[in-house]
Amino acid sequence: MPACVELKDVTVVYPSGVTALSNIDLTIDEGEFAFLVGPTGHGKSTLLKLLYREELPARGRVFVSGWEVPRISASRVAHLRRRVGVVFQEFRLLPRTAWESVAFGLHATGRSYREVLRRVPDALSEVGLLDKADHHPSALSAGEQQSLAVARVLAMRPPLILADEPTGNLDPASSRHIMQLLERANREGATVLVATHDPAIVNAMRRRVIVLHHGRIVQDEPEGGYPDDLGRA
Amino acid sequence: MILAALDFICRETVLHLKRERLIAIATVSTVAVLLIVLGSIVLFLADLKTWTGWMTDQLEVCGFFAKDTTREDALKTVDPISAWSEVESVRFVTKEEGWERQKRDYPSIARLEDAIDNPLPDAVQLKIRDPEQSARVAKRLEQVPGIEAVRWGGSLAQSLVRFNRAVNWSGLVVSLLVAVAGILIVHNTVRLALHSRRREVYIMQLVGATRALIAAPFLLEGMLHGLLGAALACCLLVPVHMYLRDLAARSFFPLTPDSALLPFALYLLLAGAVLGFTGSVFSVRRYLRHKPEWHG
Ligand SMILES: Nc1ncnc2c1ncn2[C@@H]1O[C@H](COP(=O)(O)OP(=O)(O)O)[C@@H](O)[C@H]1O
Ligand SMILES: [Mg+2]
């Protein structure tokens, strides 16, 4: 299996002087499903941001599907991002109806109307939001907004899915459901990387677990559980 | 693919226009006010130019041939007069041409056209190198055989022309200043409008929309706002000027003719579109690079 994500000795320093990630070496193969765990503030989101070029590394190299991410020209960034679906920790929904939120990415990447008309209701009903298709984010609960962010990614069917605490605002049943949707996307071929500090979902699934502590990878197990000794900060 | 992109851009533009009414009102009225000011200055300058031209005509030294002078004899005088050192150029004005011009400059005469025959004789029109010498040239022209009467503008007309030239220049400077200020104002209005959408622009980039695709609806929107503002300005300026021209014509005071108002309106629309478009270009470029803060 070729590598989908590859980090080589990556260090990220924010302008404030905080070193969010130190000397990260990490390879995730195509088709893998992995958890990125660790207490709040220990660098999970930062690692994901490197992969869709929201942050740049101070040192080291970052590859996604063979592209060296920090070196992609500004005009090519959009093409990288079409291949990387992100469920953002802050949702980042457009101020539009649920339907339009999901449809936007499809339209923007030139999908035909027939395809959009098929995929949008599919994705919305999968996360249980079809009856709220005409709601604006402001009229949705935090959990519903999170589900909508997941639907937006699922509809695009990207080869790489990054989910940043996608169950942070959901009850256990909804959390399990969202994780099932991500697993299905994985079965259908997508590489999936989920950042979380929720032991329940990590322990239930027994997948690869990468542990971040103070910006360093301290543990990486193929079928791990949530490490007991990590405080939830 | 290109069709899909065009379709996307149009739909996005319509969505923008529907959603951002306040922004639309702000931009459209800014452009409108600005173009009303600019347009007034331009029209005022054009009127001054028309008037200056009319005054210059008055300043020229005109010699009228006696009715019994044949056109052949009259034409023979042109070359010798052209050779005079004070004379810049000589124009032979047939009585028919002179009559047409009278009717153009004084529309109220045109209305009487059928009632009166052309009372004008053939004439020569002399452009003088230095207006100071008009009086001397006038005297000299009276001596030319066949010439019956000579007319030339007094010194008052001369100084008026000089005054007009000064006004022309200062008008140009003022309109340039207004134009520059206007671009800044429109740019800032559009920027304010975009500020509320900076997150949206950023998210669009994150989900893989190209910059061009994101920018296009904003530019179209800016252009439409500019056009609309310009149309409003036209709706005010054109009828008002037509009314004023009519009023002035009644006192034999020629202003820019109505036929010039069509190109004027077209230029105003073009200016509005360019203003809205460029104002948006700079602002969108800025926000495409901008990274907004997220709470949470
Ligand atoms: N934009 C930023 N500017 C400065 N510091 C940041 C920024 N984003 C995150 N950090 C810091 O980097 C560290 C890692 O943050 P983050 O990757 O968000 O952690 P996690 O997602 O695991 O909670 C934290 O100390 C955080 O304060
Ligand atoms: Mg985080």
mmCIF file of C-alpha atoms in Angstrom, chain B residues 4 11 14 33 47 61 96 143 155 195 214 216 234 249 271:
data_model
loop_
_atom_site.group_PDB
_atom_site.id
_atom_site.type_symbol
_atom_site.label_atom_id
_atom_site.label_comp_id
_atom_site.label_asym_id
_atom_site.label_seq_id
_atom_site.Cartn_x
_atom_site.Cartn_y
_atom_site.Cartn_z
ATOM 1 C CA ALA B 4 -20.732 24.152 -14.820
ATOM 2 C CA ARG B 11 -26.111 31.108 -9.099
ATOM 3 C CA VAL B 14 -27.827 35.729 -7.579
ATOM 4 C CA VAL B 33 -23.785 59.851 -5.554
ATOM 5 C CA ASP B 47 -21.198 73.052 -21.434
ATOM 6 C CA VAL B 61 -13.324 88.324 -37.350
ATOM 7 C CA GLU B 96 -26.333 78.070 -46.846
ATOM 8 C CA GLN B 143 -10.786 97.434 -47.218
ATOM 9 C CA SER B 155 -12.257 92.843 -25.699
ATOM 10 C CA HIS B 195 -15.622 42.046 5.809
ATOM 11 C CA ILE B 214 -14.852 32.400 -5.313
ATOM 12 C CA ALA B 216 -16.007 35.798 -9.786
ATOM 13 C CA CYS B 234 -28.092 58.910 -15.509
ATOM 14 C CA ALA B 249 -31.531 77.912 -25.435
ATOM 15 C CA ALA B 271 -17.524 54.186 -15.389
#
